Amino acid sequence: MPEASQRELGESDSPIEDALEFAFRRMVDEGTQRLHRSWREVLVTGFFGGTDIAVGVLAYLLVLHATHQPLLAGLAFSVGFLALLLGRSELFTEGFLIPVTTVAAKRAGIGQLAKLWSGTLIANLVGGWVLMWLIMTALPRLHDQTIESAAHYATAPMSPETIALSLLGGMIITLMTRMQHGTDAMVGKIAAAVAGAFLLAGGQLFHSILDSLLIFGALVTGRAPFGYLDWLGWFGYTVVGNVVGGLLLVTLLRLLRSKDRLQEERRAAETD
């Protein structure tokens, strides 16, 4: 069907379907605001993102300790994603679809994207470490469970299996973001958060921030059979896998789907 006919079929004068147009506009508007934050705003928002995820880790550990059922614990972890959603904090791996779309639309630059990614990543880890220290200090009964759970990640060598787990981890979190920005209904956003938590934590996929907090908790106990260098080796390939999975398996495909609309946005940005 010709592009002109596609435009006439929808309510909006857009080369893509109305639902995609609304989601695209929402992502660019939000991404523009996020990418123009100051360093202070990036770091504070990222710090809260780390503490929110740590609250989800606490829920995960409590349920896993009581039931020894990873899938139930994965559902409990959704508390962390709900805190991110409702508290408007920032998680590093949420920064793929929306900020990259905004940069592709020429509403922000590569430098601003680098600031968002680096600042959020560091702040997530610092905020998460602080709260995991507090959790381990307050709840020593969770020490054994935390060490056992963390060892699954910290001692995992780089292999086709672990690389695939990190790719899936990046894909799932970016898919969750895509689903949440495809609807205005809060019920839908919450459902996406619960589904993402169930798959990510319940399926024990590799996620650079979530699993780092488990490892930090184990290290805080002083009894972990691994150290910070082991975490760093695991973190190095996991964060790369998360980025590649989020960008190639979700973000790039979404950009290709909205190519014509993206070109219009780029031309509009050049004339502003």
PDB file of N, CA and C in Angstrom, residues 48 52 78-90 94 176 180 185-191 193-194:
ATOM      1  N   PHE A  48      19.114   6.203  43.177  1.00  0.00           N
ATOM      2  CA  PHE A  48      17.812   5.678  43.601  1.00  0.00           C
ATOM      3  C   PHE A  48      17.441   4.430  42.812  1.00  0.00           C
ATOM      4  N   ASP A  52      16.360   1.020  44.557  1.00  0.00           N
ATOM      5  CA  ASP A  52      15.073   0.395  44.224  1.00  0.00           C
ATOM      6  C   ASP A  52      15.263  -1.067  43.835  1.00  0.00           C
ATOM      7  N   SER A  78       9.629  -8.419  41.393  1.00  0.00           N
ATOM      8  CA  SER A  78       8.925  -7.358  40.659  1.00  0.00           C
ATOM      9  C   SER A  78       8.724  -6.110  41.505  1.00  0.00           C
ATOM     10  N   VAL A  79       8.832  -6.242  42.831  1.00  0.00           N
ATOM     11  CA  VAL A  79       8.792  -5.061  43.708  1.00  0.00           C
ATOM     12  C   VAL A  79       9.835  -4.039  43.265  1.00  0.00           C
ATOM     13  N   GLY A  80      11.004  -4.512  42.870  1.00  0.00           N
ATOM     14  CA  GLY A  80      12.057  -3.606  42.425  1.00  0.00           C
ATOM     15  C   GLY A  80      11.696  -2.868  41.154  1.00  0.00           C
ATOM     16  N   PHE A  81      11.146  -3.575  40.171  1.00  0.00           N
ATOM     17  CA  PHE A  81      10.757  -2.923  38.917  1.00  0.00           C
ATOM     18  C   PHE A  81       9.569  -1.987  39.116  1.00  0.00           C
ATOM     19  N   LEU A  82       8.666  -2.350  40.032  1.00  0.00           N
ATOM     20  CA  LEU A  82       7.548  -1.452  40.337  1.00  0.00           C
ATOM     21  C   LEU A  82       8.048  -0.179  41.006  1.00  0.00           C
ATOM     22  N   ALA A  83       9.066  -0.308  41.864  1.00  0.00           N
ATOM     23  CA  ALA A  83       9.652   0.880  42.489  1.00  0.00           C
ATOM     24  C   ALA A  83      10.299   1.777  41.438  1.00  0.00           C
ATOM     25  N   LEU A  84      10.974   1.164  40.470  1.00  0.00           N
ATOM     26  CA  LEU A  84      11.553   1.946  39.370  1.00  0.00           C
ATOM     27  C   LEU A  84      10.473   2.687  38.590  1.00  0.00           C
ATOM     28  N   LEU A  85       9.394   1.966  38.282  1.00  0.00           N
ATOM     29  CA  LEU A  85       8.318   2.537  37.477  1.00  0.00           C
ATOM     30  C   LEU A  85       7.614   3.678  38.193  1.00  0.00           C
ATOM     31  N   LEU A  86       7.207   3.426  39.433  1.00  0.00           N
ATOM     32  CA  LEU A  86       6.402   4.407  40.156  1.00  0.00           C
ATOM     33  C   LEU A  86       7.249   5.509  40.781  1.00  0.00           C
ATOM     34  N   GLY A  87       8.516   5.192  41.101  1.00  0.00           N
ATOM     35  CA  GLY A  87       9.395   6.184  41.701  1.00  0.00           C
ATOM     36  C   GLY A  87      10.168   7.015  40.701  1.00  0.00           C
ATOM     37  N   ARG A  88      10.048   6.661  39.405  1.00  0.00           N
ATOM     38  CA  ARG A  88      10.710   7.408  38.331  1.00  0.00           C
ATOM     39  C   ARG A  88      12.224   7.457  38.500  1.00  0.00           C
ATOM     40  N   SER A  89      12.806   6.375  38.978  1.00  0.00           N
ATOM     41  CA  SER A  89      14.261   6.296  39.070  1.00  0.00           C
ATOM     42  C   SER A  89      14.803   5.698  37.779  1.00  0.00           C
ATOM     43  N   GLU A  90      16.109   5.471  37.723  1.00  0.00           N
ATOM     44  CA  GLU A  90      16.754   5.095  36.452  1.00  0.00           C
ATOM     45  C   GLU A  90      17.613   3.858  36.639  1.00  0.00           C
ATOM     46  N   GLU A  94      17.744   0.096  31.354  1.00  0.00           N
ATOM     47  CA  GLU A  94      16.547   0.704  30.778  1.00  0.00           C
ATOM     48  C   GLU A  94      16.925   1.793  29.780  1.00  0.00           C
ATOM     49  N   MET A 176      10.736  -5.081  28.189  1.00  0.00           N
ATOM     50  CA  MET A 176       9.871  -4.553  29.240  1.00  0.00           C
ATOM     51  C   MET A 176       9.662  -3.054  29.055  1.00  0.00           C
ATOM     52  N   GLN A 180       6.115  -1.081  28.252  1.00  0.00           N
ATOM     53  CA  GLN A 180       5.610  -0.034  29.130  1.00  0.00           C
ATOM     54  C   GLN A 180       5.340   1.270  28.379  1.00  0.00           C
ATOM     55  N   ALA A 185      -1.951   2.894  29.959  1.00  0.00           N
ATOM     56  CA  ALA A 185      -2.641   2.296  31.106  1.00  0.00           C
ATOM     57  C   ALA A 185      -1.625   1.836  32.152  1.00  0.00           C
ATOM     58  N   MET A 186      -1.806   2.286  33.392  1.00  0.00           N
ATOM     59  CA  MET A 186      -0.890   1.897  34.459  1.00  0.00           C
ATOM     60  C   MET A 186      -0.943   0.390  34.710  1.00  0.00           C
ATOM     61  N   VAL A 187      -2.118  -0.201  34.525  1.00  0.00           N
ATOM     62  CA  VAL A 187      -2.233  -1.650  34.704  1.00  0.00           C
ATOM     63  C   VAL A 187      -1.315  -2.377  33.728  1.00  0.00           C
ATOM     64  N   GLY A 188      -1.259  -1.907  32.500  1.00  0.00           N
ATOM     65  CA  GLY A 188      -0.386  -2.507  31.500  1.00  0.00           C
ATOM     66  C   GLY A 188       1.079  -2.340  31.842  1.00  0.00           C
ATOM     67  N   LYS A 189       1.456  -1.178  32.342  1.00  0.00           N
ATOM     68  CA  LYS A 189       2.841  -0.928  32.732  1.00  0.00           C
ATOM     69  C   LYS A 189       3.251  -1.836  33.890  1.00  0.00           C
ATOM     70  N   ILE A 190       2.352  -1.991  34.855  1.00  0.00           N
ATOM     71  CA  ILE A 190       2.635  -2.867  35.998  1.00  0.00           C
ATOM     72  C   ILE A 190       2.758  -4.317  35.540  1.00  0.00           C
ATOM     73  N   ALA A 191       1.873  -4.742  34.634  1.00  0.00           N
ATOM     74  CA  ALA A 191       1.937  -6.109  34.122  1.00  0.00           C
ATOM     75  C   ALA A 191       3.271  -6.367  33.426  1.00  0.00           C
ATOM     76  N   ALA A 193       6.112  -4.876  34.094  1.00  0.00           N
ATOM     77  CA  ALA A 193       7.140  -4.944  35.127  1.00  0.00           C
ATOM     78  C   ALA A 193       7.160  -6.316  35.794  1.00  0.00           C
ATOM     79  N   VAL A 194       5.982  -6.855  36.098  1.00  0.00           N
ATOM     80  CA  VAL A 194       5.900  -8.178  36.735  1.00  0.00           C
ATOM     81  C   VAL A 194       6.405  -9.261  35.788  1.00  0.00           C
TER      82      VAL A 194
END
